[in-house]
Short mmCIF file of C-alpha atoms in Angstrom, two decimals:
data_model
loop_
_atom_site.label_atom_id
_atom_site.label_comp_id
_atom_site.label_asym_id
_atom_site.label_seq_id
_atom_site.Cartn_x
_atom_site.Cartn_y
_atom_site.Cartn_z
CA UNK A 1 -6.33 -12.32 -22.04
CA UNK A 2 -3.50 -14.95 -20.83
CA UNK A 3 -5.58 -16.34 -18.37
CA UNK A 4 -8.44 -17.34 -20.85
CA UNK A 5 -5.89 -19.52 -22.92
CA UNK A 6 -3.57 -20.48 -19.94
CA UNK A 7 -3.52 -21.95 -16.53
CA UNK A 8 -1.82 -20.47 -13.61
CA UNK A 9 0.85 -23.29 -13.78
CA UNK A 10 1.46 -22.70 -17.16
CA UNK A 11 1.87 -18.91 -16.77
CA UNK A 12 4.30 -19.60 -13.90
CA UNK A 13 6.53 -22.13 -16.24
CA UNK A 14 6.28 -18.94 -19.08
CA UNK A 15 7.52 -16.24 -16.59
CA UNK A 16 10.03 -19.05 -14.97
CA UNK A 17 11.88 -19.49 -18.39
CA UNK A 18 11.93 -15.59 -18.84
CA UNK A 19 13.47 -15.06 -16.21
CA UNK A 20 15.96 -18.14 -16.43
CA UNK A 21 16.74 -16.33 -19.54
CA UNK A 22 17.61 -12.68 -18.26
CA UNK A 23 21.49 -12.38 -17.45
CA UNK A 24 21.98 -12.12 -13.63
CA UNK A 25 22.92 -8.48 -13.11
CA UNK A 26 19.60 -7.37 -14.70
CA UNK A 27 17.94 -9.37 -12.94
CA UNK A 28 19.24 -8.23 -9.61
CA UNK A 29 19.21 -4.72 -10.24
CA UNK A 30 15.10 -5.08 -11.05
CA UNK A 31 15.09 -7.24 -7.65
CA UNK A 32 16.28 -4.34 -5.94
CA UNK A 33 13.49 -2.07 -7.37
CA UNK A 34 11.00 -4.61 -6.77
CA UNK A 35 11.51 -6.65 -3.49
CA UNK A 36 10.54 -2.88 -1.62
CA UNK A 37 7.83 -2.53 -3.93
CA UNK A 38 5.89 -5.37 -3.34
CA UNK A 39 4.09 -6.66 -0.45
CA UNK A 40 4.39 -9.32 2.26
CA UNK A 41 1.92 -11.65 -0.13
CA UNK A 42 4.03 -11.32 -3.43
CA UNK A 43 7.27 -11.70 -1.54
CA UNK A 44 6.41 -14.88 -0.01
CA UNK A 45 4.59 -15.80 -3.43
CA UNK A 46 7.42 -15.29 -5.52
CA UNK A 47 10.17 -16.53 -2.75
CA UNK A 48 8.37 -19.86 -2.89
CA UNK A 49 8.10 -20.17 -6.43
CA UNK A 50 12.08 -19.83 -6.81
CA UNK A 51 12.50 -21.85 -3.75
CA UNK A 52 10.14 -25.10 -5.98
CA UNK A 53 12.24 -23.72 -9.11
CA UNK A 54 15.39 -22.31 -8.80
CA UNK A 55 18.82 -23.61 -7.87
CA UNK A 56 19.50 -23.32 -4.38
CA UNK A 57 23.24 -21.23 -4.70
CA UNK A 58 20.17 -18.62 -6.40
CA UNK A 59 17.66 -19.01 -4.10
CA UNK A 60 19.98 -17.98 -1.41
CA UNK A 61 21.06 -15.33 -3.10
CA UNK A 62 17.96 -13.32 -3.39
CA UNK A 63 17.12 -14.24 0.21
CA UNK A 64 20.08 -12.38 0.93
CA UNK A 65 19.21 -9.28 -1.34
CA UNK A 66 15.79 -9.60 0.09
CA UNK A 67 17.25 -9.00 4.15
CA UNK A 68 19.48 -5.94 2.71
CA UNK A 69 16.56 -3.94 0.71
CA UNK A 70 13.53 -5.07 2.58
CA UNK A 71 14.93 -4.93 5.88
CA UNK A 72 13.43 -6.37 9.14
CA UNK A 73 9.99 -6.77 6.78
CA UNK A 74 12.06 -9.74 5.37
CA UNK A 75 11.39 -11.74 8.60
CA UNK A 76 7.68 -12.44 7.23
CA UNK A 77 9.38 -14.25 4.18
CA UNK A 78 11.47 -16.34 6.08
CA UNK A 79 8.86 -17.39 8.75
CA UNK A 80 6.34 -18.14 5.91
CA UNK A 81 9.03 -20.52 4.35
CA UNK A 82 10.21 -21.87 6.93
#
């Protein structure tokens, strides 16, 4: 039903200020459930999206959660943003 009133762009902006909005420990503790969970697609997907969106200290940040609960799969991210 979103996607008949909204654009992808516009859904983005929605989920970017909901998450902008969630205090950081919350936020890293779902990170940790869902950065395993997902695959190579969403990471890079989502990676890029807080790369365009997110302050860099943050960005870094979850790269660095990303290498300690994905493991070597993590590599894919990186080379896809690179």
């Amino acid at each position: 039903a979103l996607w008949q009133a909204f654009d992808d762009n516009e859904l983005r902006a929605v989920q970017g200020r909901m998450l902008a909005s969630l205090p950081p420990e919350p936020y890293v503790a779902w990170l940790r459930l869902i950065l395993p969970a997902i695959n190579v697609h969403e990471r890079v997907g989502m990676m890029r999206g807080m790369k365009a969106n997110a302050p860099a200290e943050a960005f870094e940040r979850v790269m660095a959660l990303g290498r300690e609960v994905v493991g070597d799969g993590w590599a894919a991210v990186e080379t896809a943003l690179s």
